[in-house]
Amino acid sequence: MRILSPSLPARGALALLGLSAAVAHAQPVPDTRVGLKAGWFDAGEATWNMKLVSATPPSDAFLSKNAPDARLKNSDLAFSGTRVFQGNYSGWQVWDIADPRKPKLRAAVVCPGSQSDVTVYGNLLFVSAEAVAGRVDCGLEGVEAEVSKDRARGIRIFDISNIEKPKSIKVVQTCRGSHTNTLVTDPNDPENVYIYVSGSAGVRSNQELEGCSAGAPDADPNTALFRIEVIKVPVKNPQAAAIVSSPRIFEGLGEAKRHGDAPGDRRERPEGAPMRPSVAGRGPTQCHDITTYPALGLAGGACSGYGILLDIKDIKNPKRLYAAADTNMSAWHSATFSNDGSKVLFSDEWGGGSSPRCRATDKVEWGADAIFVRKGDSLDFRSYFKLPAAQTSQENCVAHNGSLIPVPGREIMVQSWYQGGIDVFDWTNPDKAFEIAYFDRGPVDATRLTSAGHWSAYWYNGYIYGSEIARGLDVLELTPSEFLSQNELDAAKLVKFAYFNPQEQPKLVWPAAFVVARAYTDQLARNSAVPKAWLDGVVTQLASAEKAKGSARTSALTALASQLDRDAAGSAEAARVRALSDVVKQLAQ
């Protein structure tokens, strides 16, 4: 375990935000996110280097009439083909996004069960259920009995082969329900998919589900605490889905030191209020979220005080490689790997997502992203990144869900910040992350905090999709800027997914295309680390080769690749020059 508590400069310091002076001055001054008009569907909006393509309100089944309803909060997203699945505290919706300008509702399934995180694979949809009132039959009457066969806490499995008429197949019951779930595929096992279950609720009665125990591990080695669940789902027979292992990935971890609330927010726990499941002096009893990267056999777990690096080469039996702790982190929430796996970003949901944690008075290293560099099986902390624009006390705001944008040669991420909006930033240099685009709305209510904002924001096949808690589904598109060229955007749009569950991170691979090569030359020009005359020559040769045909093109590209290989050795941008050479070689073939 490594405890990190670096000394940091005050809020707004360029070094902390990872911004050079040149980048900072390129942002709108004053920041257009500050002072936006409040409103539900008529709030003021601010955009920079991106545009809103469409804003679709929730369907009638998930929309209250007069004000946002806490029972109808939208949650996470999953994607398949031209469909996006949107979780909700009262069920889930499916939108057809064949035309991102006009999403169309395909199904609205009312099925309460807490936040209803969703993942999708083929004709199967998996939905997390955690609330004690959630029913197996999706009924609205709830479950009043302390012990009941009608209660659903675990993973709901739906057959979505007929999207207009989805069918409930099974509920795989777990002792602590499912707060989040991560779908994991094994390239060596196409007959099955696996679900990693993170359940943060209290342990249910042994009388309701046999084998459930909330005992300390010293007294009960089979306790439902201090473990995750792994569910195996036979794709052709999902009715046979079942828990196949309960890995104790927290073994040996002590309790991590974490910061609490800001002084002005501290409140005494009400007398008699139940404590969250824990065992004093011990480490995490559960993860909040797990992001897997099957191509590398790795996973990152955000787990109650720790950022955990996991070996998942044996998917049924993940093993902990390393656990990083940081006193500037509070509620480790989720993880994102760089495309090559050399870096890991952990987000911190300080305040649980329901509180304002982006105020001018809040420490910028709290409720932020922590960026680590992977050194073998360990993690080395490098820097923090937080939304640069202060938000009001009427806006719940903290780091939340996001994903990589497939720009070759760079780590660019889109991330949601609840009512802080959607932020796009570059963390290619783990010491200096910087903002390059944003979208934000004003608070729902100017007089009091009303929960709203973007739960998640993900890049999928050329667009950014945002799940707005109270306002529906947003679709956005990045626009060219000094930070992101048209060639880089066009190269990113070449990466297409058949389906996308953000917590199962795919390896990004670009096809051989001249626009990918030009994306690299744009980056070399922007960084100004290579001689201009040399780069001009490369760009000219590349353009000439693109115009050539047949063997003439092959010869020109082969010659250019040889030159790039020779020049890379002495270049300040050796890695990027080699990457450019690799693209040129692919084009030559």
XYZ file of C-alpha atoms in Angstrom:
589
model
C 0.000 0.000 0.000
C 1.218 3.485 -0.801
C -0.192 6.528 0.937
C 0.036 9.663 -1.174
C -0.450 13.119 0.278
C 1.519 15.534 -1.881
C 1.707 19.205 -1.073
C -0.364 21.085 -3.639
C -0.693 24.744 -4.623
C -3.876 26.733 -4.140
C -6.968 26.487 -6.321
C -6.526 27.885 -9.802
C -2.771 27.326 -10.012
C -1.851 26.342 -13.553
C 0.485 23.567 -12.425
C -2.289 21.810 -10.517
C -4.746 21.961 -13.368
C -2.112 20.656 -15.750
C -2.365 23.742 -17.929
C 0.432 25.657 -19.520
C 0.000 29.415 -19.676
C -0.589 29.205 -23.432
C -3.382 26.670 -23.021
C -5.021 28.560 -20.182
C -5.216 31.781 -22.206
C -6.804 29.866 -25.090
C -9.904 29.151 -22.996
C -12.835 31.583 -23.045
C -12.267 34.478 -20.641
C -14.416 34.906 -18.663
C -15.402 31.239 -18.519
C -18.793 30.918 -20.222
C -19.888 28.217 -17.754
C -20.066 30.724 -14.924
C -23.415 32.416 -14.250
C -25.606 30.291 -16.524
C -29.360 30.740 -16.248
C -31.155 28.145 -14.137
C -33.977 26.003 -15.482
C -35.134 22.447 -16.080
C -35.493 22.260 -19.872
C -34.723 25.924 -20.476
C -31.442 26.332 -18.600
C -28.653 28.405 -20.082
C -26.002 26.495 -22.030
C -22.298 26.978 -22.630
C -20.186 25.161 -25.200
C -16.540 25.372 -26.183
C -15.007 23.337 -29.025
C -18.065 21.087 -29.205
C -21.695 21.436 -30.241
C -24.988 19.993 -29.044
C -26.428 17.812 -31.815
C -29.656 16.839 -30.048
C -31.305 16.924 -26.623
C -34.022 14.306 -26.184
C -36.239 14.450 -23.070
C -37.098 11.250 -21.207
C -40.007 9.178 -22.461
C -43.397 9.696 -20.826
C -42.921 6.732 -18.497
C -39.771 8.323 -17.064
C -40.752 11.974 -16.902
C -42.574 13.723 -14.060
C -44.799 16.644 -14.941
C -43.821 19.520 -12.688
C -40.285 18.957 -11.391
C -37.513 16.334 -11.486
C -38.452 13.220 -9.509
C -35.729 11.365 -7.578
C -37.423 8.073 -8.502
C -36.909 8.819 -12.212
C -33.205 9.638 -12.358
C -31.380 8.523 -15.486
C -28.146 6.615 -14.886
C -25.565 4.824 -17.039
C -25.397 3.951 -20.740
C -24.510 0.931 -22.887
C -24.389 0.722 -26.688
C -25.136 -1.891 -29.334
C -25.296 -1.172 -33.059
C -27.524 1.860 -33.491
C -29.080 1.550 -30.045
C -28.200 3.159 -26.750
C -29.543 1.654 -23.536
C -30.141 4.139 -20.725
C -30.557 3.004 -17.135
C -32.963 4.722 -14.772
C -33.816 4.325 -11.093
C -37.215 3.036 -12.213
C -36.091 0.844 -15.121
C -34.455 1.480 -18.487
C -35.034 2.941 -21.946
C -33.726 2.100 -25.420
C -33.064 4.795 -28.016
C -32.443 4.296 -31.737
C -29.506 6.550 -32.652
C -29.237 5.713 -36.363
C -29.724 9.452 -36.779
C -28.024 11.073 -33.745
C -29.890 14.297 -34.529
C -33.204 12.582 -33.838
C -32.976 9.682 -31.345
C -36.133 7.579 -31.373
C -37.560 5.656 -28.453
C -37.655 1.894 -29.020
C -38.620 0.663 -25.558
C -39.307 2.012 -22.072
C -39.287 -0.708 -19.427
C -40.520 0.216 -15.950
C -38.667 -1.979 -13.453
C -37.522 -0.277 -10.219
C -34.348 -1.546 -8.612
C -32.027 1.354 -7.685
C -29.757 2.899 -10.312
C -30.133 0.079 -12.874
C -26.654 0.071 -14.415
C -26.821 -1.551 -17.855
C -24.520 -3.682 -20.009
C -25.346 -5.378 -23.299
C -24.085 -8.334 -25.325
C -25.827 -9.640 -28.440
C -29.481 -10.204 -27.564
C -28.879 -10.015 -23.829
C -29.206 -6.999 -21.550
C -27.890 -7.083 -17.981
C -29.305 -4.659 -15.415
C -28.088 -4.091 -11.853
C -30.656 -4.361 -9.048
C -29.866 -3.348 -5.482
C -32.897 -1.726 -3.845
C -34.640 -3.767 -1.143
C -37.989 -2.854 -2.725
C -37.063 -4.183 -6.184
C -39.182 -7.098 -7.340
C -38.379 -10.087 -9.554
C -41.513 -9.323 -11.581
C -40.621 -5.588 -11.905
C -43.813 -4.698 -10.037
C -44.366 -1.265 -8.519
C -45.847 -2.465 -5.216
C -42.386 -3.076 -3.733
C -41.499 -5.714 -1.141
C -42.446 -5.047 2.476
C -41.524 -8.373 4.082
C -38.036 -8.677 5.565
C -37.679 -12.062 3.888
C -39.282 -12.576 0.480
C -38.825 -14.705 -2.610
C -40.152 -11.770 -4.640
C -37.158 -9.503 -3.927
C -34.642 -8.906 -6.752
C -31.120 -7.968 -5.693
C -28.428 -8.933 -8.165
C -28.332 -9.035 -11.969
C -31.497 -8.988 -14.072
C -31.105 -10.654 -17.482
C -33.388 -9.635 -20.352
C -33.833 -11.111 -23.824
C -33.844 -8.127 -26.200
C -34.063 -10.018 -29.496
C -37.421 -8.261 -29.948
C -36.486 -4.822 -28.709
C -40.073 -3.608 -28.552
C -41.004 -6.546 -26.334
C -38.028 -7.430 -24.112
C -38.466 -10.490 -21.921
C -37.148 -11.055 -18.429
C -35.129 -14.283 -18.390
C -33.698 -14.528 -14.917
C -32.448 -12.688 -11.852
C -29.097 -13.937 -10.595
C -29.462 -13.153 -6.909
C -26.456 -11.955 -4.891
C -26.028 -11.290 -1.182
C -25.453 -7.532 -1.525
C -27.253 -6.810 -4.771
C -25.567 -5.030 -7.656
C -24.711 -1.351 -7.515
C -22.700 -1.623 -10.727
C -21.834 -4.434 -13.109
C -19.021 -4.957 -15.594
C -19.411 -7.273 -18.575
C -16.212 -9.166 -19.430
C -15.575 -11.187 -22.568
C -12.900 -13.841 -22.987
C -11.507 -14.215 -26.535
C -10.774 -17.857 -25.697
C -14.326 -18.534 -24.499
C -16.894 -17.321 -27.071
C -19.633 -19.489 -25.570
C -19.826 -17.442 -22.367
C -19.674 -13.898 -21.061
C -18.891 -12.931 -17.492
C -20.270 -10.277 -15.186
C -18.246 -8.721 -12.362
C -20.718 -7.584 -9.713
C -20.055 -4.774 -7.254
C -22.720 -4.586 -4.557
C -22.556 -1.886 -1.914
C -25.784 -2.473 0.046
C -26.180 -4.347 3.275
C -26.037 -8.141 3.280
C -29.453 -9.741 2.886
C -30.806 -12.340 5.273
C -29.529 -15.895 5.040
C -33.188 -16.920 5.176
C -33.847 -15.017 1.963
C -30.719 -16.176 0.113
C -28.828 -19.142 1.476
C -25.172 -18.559 2.241
C -25.380 -14.831 2.938
C -23.464 -13.665 5.993
C -22.354 -10.252 7.226
C -19.881 -11.657 9.719
C -16.269 -10.652 10.129
C -13.920 -12.864 8.107
C -12.218 -14.039 11.310
C -15.503 -15.474 12.526
C -16.968 -16.506 9.184
C -14.590 -17.253 6.278
C -17.639 -17.332 3.954
C -18.799 -13.800 4.770
C -20.410 -11.892 1.901
C -18.190 -8.918 2.748
C -14.678 -8.416 1.345
C -15.375 -9.986 -2.028
C -16.822 -9.403 -5.474
C -19.019 -11.838 -7.410
C -18.303 -13.322 -10.839
C -21.313 -14.533 -12.827
C -20.907 -16.843 -15.826
C -23.563 -16.457 -18.531
C -23.811 -19.117 -21.271
C -24.743 -16.989 -24.282
C -26.991 -19.648 -25.821
C -28.550 -20.608 -22.499
C -28.687 -17.498 -20.302
C -31.181 -19.186 -18.001
C -28.202 -21.147 -16.672
C -26.352 -18.009 -15.575
C -24.914 -18.404 -12.094
C -22.219 -17.182 -9.721
C -19.045 -19.173 -10.380
C -16.633 -17.480 -7.988
C -16.431 -14.864 -5.246
C -12.838 -13.601 -5.376
C -11.493 -12.026 -2.188
C -9.390 -9.394 -3.905
C -9.121 -7.285 -0.726
C -7.284 -9.884 1.351
C -4.704 -8.289 3.635
C -5.648 -4.657 2.978
C -5.958 -2.342 5.955
C -8.326 0.568 6.295
C -7.232 3.433 4.037
C -7.025 6.998 5.287
C -9.396 9.257 3.374
C -10.473 12.864 3.709
C -13.982 13.682 4.794
C -16.241 16.616 4.036
C -15.110 20.182 3.747
C -15.387 21.905 7.162
C -18.575 23.766 6.251
C -20.323 20.571 5.112
C -19.625 18.379 8.125
C -22.692 17.034 9.859
C -23.103 14.729 12.801
C -24.519 11.306 11.941
C -28.177 11.237 13.086
C -28.679 9.141 16.170
C -29.731 5.627 15.211
C -28.768 6.021 11.540
C -27.439 2.720 10.130
C -23.740 2.473 9.368
C -22.541 1.302 5.952
C -21.313 -2.291 5.906
C -17.761 -2.322 7.229
C -15.478 -3.994 9.681
C -13.439 -1.585 11.792
C -9.762 -1.407 10.941
C -10.083 -3.494 7.799
C -9.904 -2.545 4.153
C -12.668 -2.286 1.535
C -15.584 -4.667 1.651
C -16.523 -3.988 -1.974
C -15.636 -2.046 -5.131
C -17.762 0.745 -6.460
C -16.819 0.012 -10.053
C -14.419 -2.195 -11.999
C -13.084 -1.408 -15.468
C -11.660 -4.393 -17.320
C -9.190 -4.326 -20.209
C -9.302 -7.905 -21.550
C -6.787 -7.234 -24.351
C -4.147 -6.631 -21.665
C -5.502 -9.058 -19.072
C -5.903 -6.197 -16.590
C -8.635 -4.481 -14.629
C -8.811 -1.384 -12.474
C -11.021 -1.453 -9.408
C -12.185 1.663 -7.575
C -12.712 0.131 -4.186
C -13.596 2.044 -0.995
C -10.341 3.833 -0.341
C -8.125 2.098 -2.883
C -7.363 2.049 -6.578
C -6.700 -1.616 -7.249
C -4.845 -3.124 -10.204
C -6.076 -6.631 -11.043
C -4.766 -9.505 -13.150
C -7.775 -10.935 -15.021
C -6.065 -13.339 -17.398
C -8.137 -15.969 -15.613
C -11.418 -14.048 -15.796
C -13.185 -16.242 -13.237
C -10.422 -15.652 -10.697
C -9.110 -12.067 -10.759
C -6.106 -11.461 -8.537
C -4.886 -8.243 -6.976
C -1.523 -6.977 -8.215
C -1.388 -3.651 -6.401
C -3.468 -1.297 -4.270
C -2.856 2.459 -4.277
C -4.208 4.697 -1.518
C -4.286 8.481 -1.448
C -5.427 10.753 1.376
C -6.704 13.236 -1.224
C -9.167 10.638 -2.518
C -12.433 9.920 -0.751
C -14.840 7.694 -2.727
C -12.815 5.969 -5.449
C -15.420 5.609 -8.166
C -14.147 4.312 -11.509
C -11.024 3.645 -13.586
C -9.839 4.273 -17.138
C -6.683 2.872 -18.748
C -4.617 4.616 -21.383
C -4.840 2.729 -24.661
C -1.420 1.117 -24.186
C -2.167 0.339 -20.531
C 0.798 2.340 -19.265
C -1.380 4.780 -17.310
C -4.519 4.502 -15.176
C -6.904 7.300 -14.236
C -9.107 6.884 -11.156
C -12.022 9.235 -10.470
C -13.120 10.289 -6.996
C -16.857 10.706 -6.362
C -16.387 12.755 -3.191
C -19.815 13.457 -1.733
C -21.478 10.576 -3.578
C -22.672 12.590 -6.564
C -25.521 14.297 -4.719
C -23.547 17.229 -3.298
C -21.867 20.361 -4.702
C -18.175 19.536 -4.736
C -16.907 21.891 -7.469
C -17.378 25.159 -5.608
C -14.654 27.811 -5.568
C -14.008 26.919 -1.931
C -13.487 23.193 -2.588
C -9.971 21.825 -2.854
C -9.198 20.969 -6.454
C -7.450 17.750 -5.498
C -10.692 16.537 -3.841
C -13.432 15.082 -6.059
C -11.029 14.988 -8.988
C -9.226 12.486 -11.201
C -5.944 10.971 -9.995
C -3.556 9.890 -12.755
C -1.108 7.054 -12.178
C 1.657 5.556 -14.287
C 1.866 1.776 -14.279
C 5.311 0.395 -13.494
C 5.022 -3.327 -13.990
C 2.534 -4.490 -11.369
C 2.572 -1.249 -9.361
C 1.107 2.235 -9.745
C 2.972 5.528 -9.366
C 0.917 8.689 -8.730
C 1.625 11.613 -11.067
C -1.068 14.327 -10.948
C -4.683 15.384 -10.450
C -7.185 16.842 -12.899
C -10.411 18.556 -11.908
C -13.063 20.486 -13.795
C -11.507 23.965 -14.000
C -14.735 25.993 -13.720
C -16.182 26.493 -10.246
C -19.862 25.535 -9.942
C -22.545 26.873 -7.606
C -23.871 25.421 -4.361
C -27.088 24.586 -6.246
C -25.278 22.120 -8.528
C -24.254 18.599 -7.567
C -20.806 18.241 -9.142
C -17.901 15.802 -8.868
C -15.861 13.543 -11.151
C -17.973 10.769 -12.686
C -18.150 8.418 -15.694
C -16.257 8.860 -18.955
C -14.261 7.121 -21.684
C -11.375 7.576 -24.086
C -11.870 9.326 -27.420
C -9.968 7.340 -30.103
C -7.532 10.005 -31.287
C -4.351 8.183 -32.384
C -1.244 8.979 -30.366
C -3.102 10.781 -27.569
C -5.044 10.037 -24.385
C -8.119 12.234 -24.728
C -11.061 11.570 -22.460
C -14.640 12.758 -22.233
C -16.042 12.768 -18.708
C -19.275 13.701 -16.963
C -19.333 15.949 -13.895
C -23.055 15.843 -13.032
C -24.225 19.498 -13.072
C -20.648 20.494 -13.874
C -21.495 19.286 -17.382
C -19.327 17.349 -19.821
C -15.597 17.942 -20.029
C -13.027 16.795 -22.607
C -9.371 16.801 -21.576
C -5.996 15.492 -22.691
C -3.931 13.404 -20.246
C -1.319 12.110 -22.689
C 1.283 13.673 -20.418
C 0.342 12.240 -16.999
C 1.901 15.262 -15.299
C -0.020 17.876 -17.286
C -3.617 17.089 -18.147
C -5.478 19.998 -19.753
C -9.003 20.827 -20.865
C -9.810 21.084 -24.583
C -13.643 21.237 -24.788
C -16.760 21.444 -22.635
C -20.556 21.578 -22.509
C -22.510 22.808 -19.500
C -25.965 23.931 -18.418
C -27.117 26.099 -15.555
C -28.586 24.532 -12.403
C -32.116 23.190 -12.449
C -33.062 25.533 -9.603
C -31.316 28.794 -8.692
C -32.526 28.674 -5.059
C -31.846 25.085 -3.972
C -29.900 22.029 -5.021
C -31.938 19.722 -7.250
C -30.151 16.583 -8.422
C -29.493 16.653 -12.170
C -26.628 16.823 -14.630
C -24.699 14.264 -16.615
C -24.368 10.874 -14.963
C -22.124 9.626 -17.762
C -20.620 10.821 -21.031
C -19.065 8.437 -23.568
C -17.674 8.546 -27.094
C -19.403 6.060 -29.384
C -18.841 5.860 -33.141
C -18.165 9.519 -33.745
C -20.400 11.231 -31.189
C -20.488 11.907 -27.464
C -23.586 10.598 -25.664
C -24.522 12.054 -22.289
C -27.054 10.590 -19.885
C -28.653 13.591 -18.194
C -30.172 12.622 -14.844
C -33.217 14.897 -15.125
C -33.242 16.029 -18.746
C -32.843 12.909 -20.898
C -30.267 12.006 -23.550
C -27.792 14.478 -25.037
C -25.787 13.913 -28.214
C -22.760 16.121 -28.858
C -20.026 16.411 -31.448
C -16.504 17.769 -31.095
C -15.429 20.549 -33.427
C -11.908 21.281 -34.708
C -9.810 23.607 -32.577
C -6.194 24.495 -31.883
C -6.166 21.493 -29.534
C -7.798 18.980 -31.886
C -7.495 19.067 -35.672
C -10.023 17.939 -38.248
C -7.621 15.138 -39.231
C -7.497 13.912 -35.630
C -11.291 13.958 -35.417
C -11.652 12.140 -38.737
C -9.119 9.515 -37.600
C -11.080 9.022 -34.359
C -14.271 8.460 -36.351
C -12.630 5.543 -38.181
C -12.801 3.482 -34.989
C -16.176 1.736 -34.968
C -17.627 -0.505 -32.275
C -20.280 -3.148 -32.847
C -21.190 -2.705 -29.190
C -19.672 -0.806 -26.287
C -19.913 -1.298 -22.545
C -17.683 1.479 -21.178
C -16.527 -0.559 -18.179
C -15.095 -3.174 -20.564
C -12.423 -1.076 -22.221
C -11.604 -2.077 -25.812
C -8.164 -1.845 -27.404
C -8.301 1.025 -29.886
C -6.930 0.072 -33.306
C -6.968 2.355 -36.334
C -7.218 1.132 -39.936
C -4.482 2.035 -42.417
C -5.581 5.450 -43.665
C -3.886 8.620 -44.809
C -5.975 10.647 -42.368
C -4.405 8.694 -39.491
C -0.960 9.635 -40.792
C -2.051 13.256 -41.088
C -3.310 13.161 -37.507
C 0.246 12.363 -36.432
C 1.748 15.116 -38.586
C -0.759 17.587 -37.092
C 0.417 16.576 -33.621
C 4.054 16.996 -34.590
C 3.270 20.464 -35.924
C 1.316 21.433 -32.794
C 4.060 20.290 -30.418
C 6.767 22.185 -32.360
C 9.351 19.643 -31.250
C 10.651 18.779 -34.725
C 12.224 21.070 -37.348
C 9.572 22.737 -39.489
C 11.507 22.090 -42.715
C 11.738 18.380 -41.911
C 8.000 18.152 -41.131
C 7.073 20.118 -44.266
C 9.049 17.583 -46.294
C 7.262 14.656 -44.668
C 3.836 16.229 -45.273
C 4.721 16.880 -48.911
C 5.913 13.302 -49.457
C 2.786 11.936 -47.789
C 0.511 14.049 -49.982
C 2.423 13.018 -53.095
C 2.157 9.336 -52.198
C -1.590 9.682 -51.599
C -2.047 11.003 -55.130
C 0.051 8.207 -56.657
C -1.349 4.835 -57.716
C -0.243 1.209 -57.610
C 3.481 0.508 -57.423
C 4.368 4.208 -57.500
C 2.407 4.730 -54.294
C 3.988 1.676 -52.674
C 7.502 2.841 -53.578
C 6.892 6.363 -52.291
C 5.438 5.124 -49.002
C 8.200 2.564 -48.502
C 10.838 5.239 -49.022
C 9.066 7.596 -46.613
C 8.802 4.871 -43.959
C 12.529 4.156 -44.247
C 13.309 7.839 -43.809
C 11.027 8.087 -40.750
C 12.666 5.053 -39.152
C 16.098 6.627 -39.593
C 15.012 10.023 -38.316
C 13.089 8.707 -35.289
C 16.251 7.748 -33.415
C 17.378 11.343 -32.986
C 13.982 12.981 -32.715
C 12.521 14.662 -29.650
C 9.247 13.078 -30.789
C 10.689 9.603 -31.412
C 7.576 7.681 -30.302
C 5.241 9.725 -32.486
C 7.574 9.554 -35.500
C 7.722 5.757 -35.124
C 3.923 5.630 -34.886
C 3.703 7.670 -38.091
C 6.157 5.293 -39.750
C 4.015 2.306 -38.728
C 0.956 3.860 -40.409
C 2.957 4.600 -43.556
C 4.175 0.993 -43.663
C 0.604 -0.271 -43.346
C -0.453 1.980 -46.206
C 2.431 0.682 -48.321
C 1.166 -2.870 -47.866
